[in-house]
Coordinates of C-alpha atoms and ligand atoms in Angstrom, one line a residue:
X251 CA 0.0 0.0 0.0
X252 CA 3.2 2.6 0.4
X253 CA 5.6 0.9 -1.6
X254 CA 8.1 3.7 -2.8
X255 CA 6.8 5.9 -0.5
X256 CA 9.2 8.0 2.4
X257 CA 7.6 8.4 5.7
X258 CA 9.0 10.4 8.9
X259 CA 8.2 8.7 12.5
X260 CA 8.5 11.1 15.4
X261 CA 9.4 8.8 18.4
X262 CA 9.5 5.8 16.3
X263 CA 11.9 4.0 18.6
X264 CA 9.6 2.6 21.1
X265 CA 5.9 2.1 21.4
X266 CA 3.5 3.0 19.3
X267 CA 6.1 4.5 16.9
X268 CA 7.9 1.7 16.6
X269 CA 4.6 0.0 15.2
X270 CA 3.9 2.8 13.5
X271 CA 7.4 2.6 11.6
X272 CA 7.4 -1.0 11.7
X273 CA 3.8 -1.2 9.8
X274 CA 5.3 1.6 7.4
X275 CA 8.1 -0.4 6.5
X276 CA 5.8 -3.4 5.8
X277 CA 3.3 -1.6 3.4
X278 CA 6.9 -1.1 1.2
X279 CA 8.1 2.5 3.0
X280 CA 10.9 3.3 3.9
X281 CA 11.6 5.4 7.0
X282 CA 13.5 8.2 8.9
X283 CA 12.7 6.6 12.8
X284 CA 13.5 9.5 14.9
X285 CA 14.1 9.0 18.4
X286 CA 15.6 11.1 21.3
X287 CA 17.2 10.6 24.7
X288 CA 17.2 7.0 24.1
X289 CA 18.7 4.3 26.1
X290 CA 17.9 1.0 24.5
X291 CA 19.2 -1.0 27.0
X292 CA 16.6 0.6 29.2
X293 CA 13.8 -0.8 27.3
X294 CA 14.9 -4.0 26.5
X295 CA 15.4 -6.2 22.9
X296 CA 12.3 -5.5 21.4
X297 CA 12.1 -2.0 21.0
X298 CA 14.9 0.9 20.6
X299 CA 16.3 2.5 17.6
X300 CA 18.6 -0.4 16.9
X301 CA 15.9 -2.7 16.6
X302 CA 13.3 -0.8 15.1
X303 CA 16.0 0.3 12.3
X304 CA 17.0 -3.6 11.8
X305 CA 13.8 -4.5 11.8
X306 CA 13.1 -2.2 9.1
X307 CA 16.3 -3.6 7.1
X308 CA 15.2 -7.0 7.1
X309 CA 11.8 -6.3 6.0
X310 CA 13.8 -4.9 2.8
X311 CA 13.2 -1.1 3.1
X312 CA 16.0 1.7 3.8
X313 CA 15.7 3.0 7.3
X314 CA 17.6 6.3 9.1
X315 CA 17.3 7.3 12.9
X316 CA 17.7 10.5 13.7
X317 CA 18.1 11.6 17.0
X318 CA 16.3 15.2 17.8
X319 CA 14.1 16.3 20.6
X320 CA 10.6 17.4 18.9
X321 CA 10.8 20.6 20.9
X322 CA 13.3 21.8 19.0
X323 CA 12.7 24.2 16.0
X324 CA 15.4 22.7 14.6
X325 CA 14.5 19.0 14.8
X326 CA 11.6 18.9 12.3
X327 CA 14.3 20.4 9.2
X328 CA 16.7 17.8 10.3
X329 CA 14.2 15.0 10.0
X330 CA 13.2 16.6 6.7
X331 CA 16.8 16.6 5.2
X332 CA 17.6 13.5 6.3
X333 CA 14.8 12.1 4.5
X334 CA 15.4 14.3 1.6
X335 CA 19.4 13.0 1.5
X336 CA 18.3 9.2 1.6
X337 CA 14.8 9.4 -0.3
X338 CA 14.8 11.8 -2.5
X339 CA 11.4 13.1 -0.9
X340 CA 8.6 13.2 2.0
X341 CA 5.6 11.4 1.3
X342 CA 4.1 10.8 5.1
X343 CA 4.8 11.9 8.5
X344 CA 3.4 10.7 11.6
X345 CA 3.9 13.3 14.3
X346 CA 4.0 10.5 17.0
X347 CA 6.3 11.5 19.8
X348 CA 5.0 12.2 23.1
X349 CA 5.6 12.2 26.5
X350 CA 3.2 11.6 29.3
X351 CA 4.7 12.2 33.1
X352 CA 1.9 11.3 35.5
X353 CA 1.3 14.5 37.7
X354 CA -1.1 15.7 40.3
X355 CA -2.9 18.9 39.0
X356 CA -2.5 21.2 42.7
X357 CA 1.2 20.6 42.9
X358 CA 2.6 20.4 39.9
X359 CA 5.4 22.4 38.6
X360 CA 5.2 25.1 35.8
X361 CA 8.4 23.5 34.0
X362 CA 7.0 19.9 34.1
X363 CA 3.4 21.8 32.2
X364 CA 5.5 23.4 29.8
X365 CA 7.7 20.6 28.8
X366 CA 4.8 18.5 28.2
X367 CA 3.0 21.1 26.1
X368 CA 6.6 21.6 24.3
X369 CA 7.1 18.5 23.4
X370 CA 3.5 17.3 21.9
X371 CA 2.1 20.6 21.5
X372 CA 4.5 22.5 20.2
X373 CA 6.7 20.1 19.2
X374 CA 4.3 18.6 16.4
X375 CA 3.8 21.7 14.9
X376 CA 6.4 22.2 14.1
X377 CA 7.5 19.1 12.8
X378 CA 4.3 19.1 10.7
X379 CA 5.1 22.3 9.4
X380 CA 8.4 21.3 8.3
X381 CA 7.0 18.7 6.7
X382 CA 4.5 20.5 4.9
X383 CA 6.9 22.8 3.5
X384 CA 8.8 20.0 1.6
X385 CA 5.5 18.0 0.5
X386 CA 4.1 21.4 -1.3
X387 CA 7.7 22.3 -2.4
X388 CA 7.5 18.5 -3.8
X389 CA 3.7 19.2 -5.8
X390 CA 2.7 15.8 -5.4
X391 CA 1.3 15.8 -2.1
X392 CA 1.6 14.1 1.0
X393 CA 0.4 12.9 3.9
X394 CA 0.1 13.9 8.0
X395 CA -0.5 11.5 10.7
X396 CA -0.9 13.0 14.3
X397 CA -0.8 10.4 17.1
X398 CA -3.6 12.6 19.5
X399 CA -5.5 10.5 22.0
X400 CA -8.4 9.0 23.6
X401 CA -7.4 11.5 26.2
X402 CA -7.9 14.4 23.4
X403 CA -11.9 13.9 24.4
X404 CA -11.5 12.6 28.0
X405 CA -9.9 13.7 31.6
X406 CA -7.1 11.7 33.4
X407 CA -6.8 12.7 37.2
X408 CA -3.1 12.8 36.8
X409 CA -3.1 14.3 33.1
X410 CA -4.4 17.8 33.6
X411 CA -0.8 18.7 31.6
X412 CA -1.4 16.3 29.0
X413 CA -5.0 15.7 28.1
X414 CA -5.3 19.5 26.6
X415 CA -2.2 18.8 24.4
X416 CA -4.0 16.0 22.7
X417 CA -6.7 17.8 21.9
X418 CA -4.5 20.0 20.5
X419 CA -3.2 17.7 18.1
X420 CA -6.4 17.0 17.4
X421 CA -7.8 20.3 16.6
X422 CA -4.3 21.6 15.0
X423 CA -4.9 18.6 12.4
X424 CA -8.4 20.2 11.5
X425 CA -7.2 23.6 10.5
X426 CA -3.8 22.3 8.8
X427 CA -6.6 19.7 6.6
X428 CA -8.1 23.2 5.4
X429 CA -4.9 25.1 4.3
X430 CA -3.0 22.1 2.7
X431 CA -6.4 20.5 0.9
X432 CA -5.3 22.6 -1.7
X433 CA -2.0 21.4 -1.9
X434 CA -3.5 17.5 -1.9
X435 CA -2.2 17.1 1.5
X436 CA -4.0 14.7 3.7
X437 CA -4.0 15.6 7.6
X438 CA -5.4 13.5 10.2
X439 CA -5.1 12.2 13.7
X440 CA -5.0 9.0 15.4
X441 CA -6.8 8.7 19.2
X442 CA -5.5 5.4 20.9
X443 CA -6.9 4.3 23.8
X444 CA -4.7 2.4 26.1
X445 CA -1.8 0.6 24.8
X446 CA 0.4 -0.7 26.5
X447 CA 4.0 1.0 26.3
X448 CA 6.3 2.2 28.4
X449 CA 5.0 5.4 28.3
X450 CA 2.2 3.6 30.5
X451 CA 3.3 -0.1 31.6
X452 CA 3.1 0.9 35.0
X453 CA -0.2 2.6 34.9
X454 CA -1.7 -0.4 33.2
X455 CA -0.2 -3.4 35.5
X456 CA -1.6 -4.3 38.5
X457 CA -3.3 -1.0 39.7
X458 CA -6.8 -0.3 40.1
X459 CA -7.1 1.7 37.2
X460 CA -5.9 -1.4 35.5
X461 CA -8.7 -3.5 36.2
X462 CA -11.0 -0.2 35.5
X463 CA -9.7 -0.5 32.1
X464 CA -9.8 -4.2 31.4
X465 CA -13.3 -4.2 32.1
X466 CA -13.9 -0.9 30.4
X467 CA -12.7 -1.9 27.0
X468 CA -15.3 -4.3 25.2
X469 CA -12.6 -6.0 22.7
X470 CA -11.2 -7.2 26.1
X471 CA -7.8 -6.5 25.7
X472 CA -5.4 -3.5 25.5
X473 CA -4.0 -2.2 22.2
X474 CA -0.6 -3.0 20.9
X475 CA 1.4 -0.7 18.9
X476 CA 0.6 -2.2 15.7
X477 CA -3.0 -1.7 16.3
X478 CA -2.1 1.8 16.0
X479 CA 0.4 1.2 13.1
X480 CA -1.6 -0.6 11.1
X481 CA -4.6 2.3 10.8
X482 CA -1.2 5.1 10.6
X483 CA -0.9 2.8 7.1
X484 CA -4.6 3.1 6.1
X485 CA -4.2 6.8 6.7
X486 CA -1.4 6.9 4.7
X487 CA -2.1 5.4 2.1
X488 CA -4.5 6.0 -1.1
X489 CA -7.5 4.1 0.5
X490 CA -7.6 7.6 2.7
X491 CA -7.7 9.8 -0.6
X492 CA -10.8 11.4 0.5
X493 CA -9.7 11.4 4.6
X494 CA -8.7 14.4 5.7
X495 CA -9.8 16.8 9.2
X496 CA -10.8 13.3 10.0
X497 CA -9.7 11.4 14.0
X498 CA -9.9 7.8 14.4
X499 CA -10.9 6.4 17.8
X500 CA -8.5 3.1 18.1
X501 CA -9.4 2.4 21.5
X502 CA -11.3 -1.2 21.7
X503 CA -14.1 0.6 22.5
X504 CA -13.2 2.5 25.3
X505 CA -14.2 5.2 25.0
X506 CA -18.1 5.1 24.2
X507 CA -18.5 2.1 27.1
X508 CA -19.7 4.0 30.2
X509 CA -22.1 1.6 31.5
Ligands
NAI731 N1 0.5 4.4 25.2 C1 -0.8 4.8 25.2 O1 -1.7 4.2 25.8 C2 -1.1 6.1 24.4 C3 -0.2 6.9 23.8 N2 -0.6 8.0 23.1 C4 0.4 8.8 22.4 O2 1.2 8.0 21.5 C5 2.5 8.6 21.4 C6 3.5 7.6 21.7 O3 3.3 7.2 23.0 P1 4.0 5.8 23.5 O4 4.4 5.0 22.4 O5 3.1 5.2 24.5 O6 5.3 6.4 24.3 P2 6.7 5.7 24.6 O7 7.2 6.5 25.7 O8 6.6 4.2 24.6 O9 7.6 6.2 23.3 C7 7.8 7.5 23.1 C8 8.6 7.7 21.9 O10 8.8 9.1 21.7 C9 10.2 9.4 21.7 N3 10.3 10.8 22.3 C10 10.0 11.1 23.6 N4 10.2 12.4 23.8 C11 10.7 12.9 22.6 C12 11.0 14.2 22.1 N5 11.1 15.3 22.9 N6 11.4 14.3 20.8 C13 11.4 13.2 20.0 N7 11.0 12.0 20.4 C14 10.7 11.9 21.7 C15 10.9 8.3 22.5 O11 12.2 8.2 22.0 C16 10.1 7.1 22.0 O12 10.5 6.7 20.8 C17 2.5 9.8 22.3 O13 2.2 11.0 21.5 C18 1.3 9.6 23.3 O14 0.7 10.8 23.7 C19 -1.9 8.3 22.9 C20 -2.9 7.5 23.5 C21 -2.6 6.3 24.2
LIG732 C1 -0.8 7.6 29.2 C2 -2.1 7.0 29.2 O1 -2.1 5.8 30.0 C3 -2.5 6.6 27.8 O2 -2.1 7.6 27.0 C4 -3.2 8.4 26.7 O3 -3.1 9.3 25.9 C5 -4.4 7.9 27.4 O4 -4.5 8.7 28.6 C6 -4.0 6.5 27.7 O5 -4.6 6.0 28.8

């Protein structure tokens, strides 16, 4: 479904990323994986920008990693030249990368708010812009993928920093949908619902809001990264052509299962 086609993974190293930029690489992309402040050892053999990008290889597709913190203005031109230098082009990005420390609301610091709002806010603006840029400079169009949230339409007691930069995402992804349709570039975003990562393995194991989810979530099971990768490929892909301002719930049915 992408064969030929160069995609850019924020945070591809780990997560939901990594699915997304191992599910790329399988429809026939290949992929700049960016990544940043990585420790692979940290998170074991599966994931990591080693293993994502050999993974990638061995599927047959070119991969780069690029190390750049999202926050940076000058993160989202590096991932654009890199992918420029190896592929000629930029067909897709997903602006994945995200962080998510768990905070109390009444005591929690102005620098911790603003990192967080940095980093997924800010931070995929300005990738997407950069982005953008090169797809309308290109005249063939393009793609944009935002990974939002479930939490983009919902509270989290400890999220009252991060909920509001999902829905962000979320609405940033409707306006840029108006000013690129002209240019024949698609921009959507992606709401997960829980998936189990490390952003959130230890929110989802063994507490109580564990077993709030598992019996909140009528498929029964949490999502994987590929879950998430394999719609980022639909979205990407010319069975979208006529998807764009659009969000996809992949949540299990989460969200709508009150009672
Ligand atoms: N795990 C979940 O249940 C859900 C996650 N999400 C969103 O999915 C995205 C990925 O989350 P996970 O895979 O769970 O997280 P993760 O912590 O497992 O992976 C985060 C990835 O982002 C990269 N990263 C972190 N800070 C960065 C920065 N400043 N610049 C560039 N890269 C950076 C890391 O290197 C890593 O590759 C985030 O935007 C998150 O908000 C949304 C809904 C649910
Ligand atoms: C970090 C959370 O556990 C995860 O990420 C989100 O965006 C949702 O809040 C999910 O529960």
């Amino acid at each position: 479904m992408l064969q030929g086609k160069s995609v850019i993974v924020t945070g591809g190293s780990r997560g939901i990323g990594a699915g997304i930029s191992r599910a790329m690489a399988k429809a026939g992309a290949d992929v700049v994986v960016n990544y940043f402040n990585e420790n692979d050892a940290e998170y074991g053999q599966t994931d990591g920008i080693e293993a994502v990008v050999a993974d990638i290889e061995a599927m047959g597709q070119r991969a780069v990693a690029v190390e750049g913190n999202v926050a940076d203005p000058e993160t989202g031109h590096k991932l654009v030249a890199a992918a420029v230098d190896a592929f000629g082009k930029v067909d897709v990005l997903s602006s994945n990368a995200g962080i998510c420390p768990f905070h109390a609301f009444l005591d929690m610091p102005v620098e911790l708010m603003r990192q967080v709002s940095a980093v997924n806010y800010e931070g995929s603006f300005m990738v997407s812009q950069a982005a953008a840029r090169q797809m309308v400079a290109q005249g063939h169009g393009g793609a944009i993928i935002a990974t939002s949230s479930i939490s983009a339409l919902v509270g989290g007691e400890l999220q009252s920093h991060y909920t509001p930069t999902k829905a962000a995402v979320h609405a940033m992804m409707q306006s840029v949908a108006i000013s690129m349709g002209r240019h024949g570039i698609r921009c959507n975003s992606i709401m997960p619902g829980a998936i189990m990562t490390d952003l959130n393995r230890d929110v989802l194991t063994g507490t109580e809001t564990a077993e709030y989810f598992q019996k909140r979530i009528p498929l029964g099971r949490y999502g994987t990264p590929d879950d998430i990768g394999q719609v980022a490929v639909f979205l990407a892909s010319d069975m979208a052509a006529y998807v764009t301002g659009a969000s996809i719930l992949v949540d299990g049915g989460m969200f709508v299962n009150l009672q």
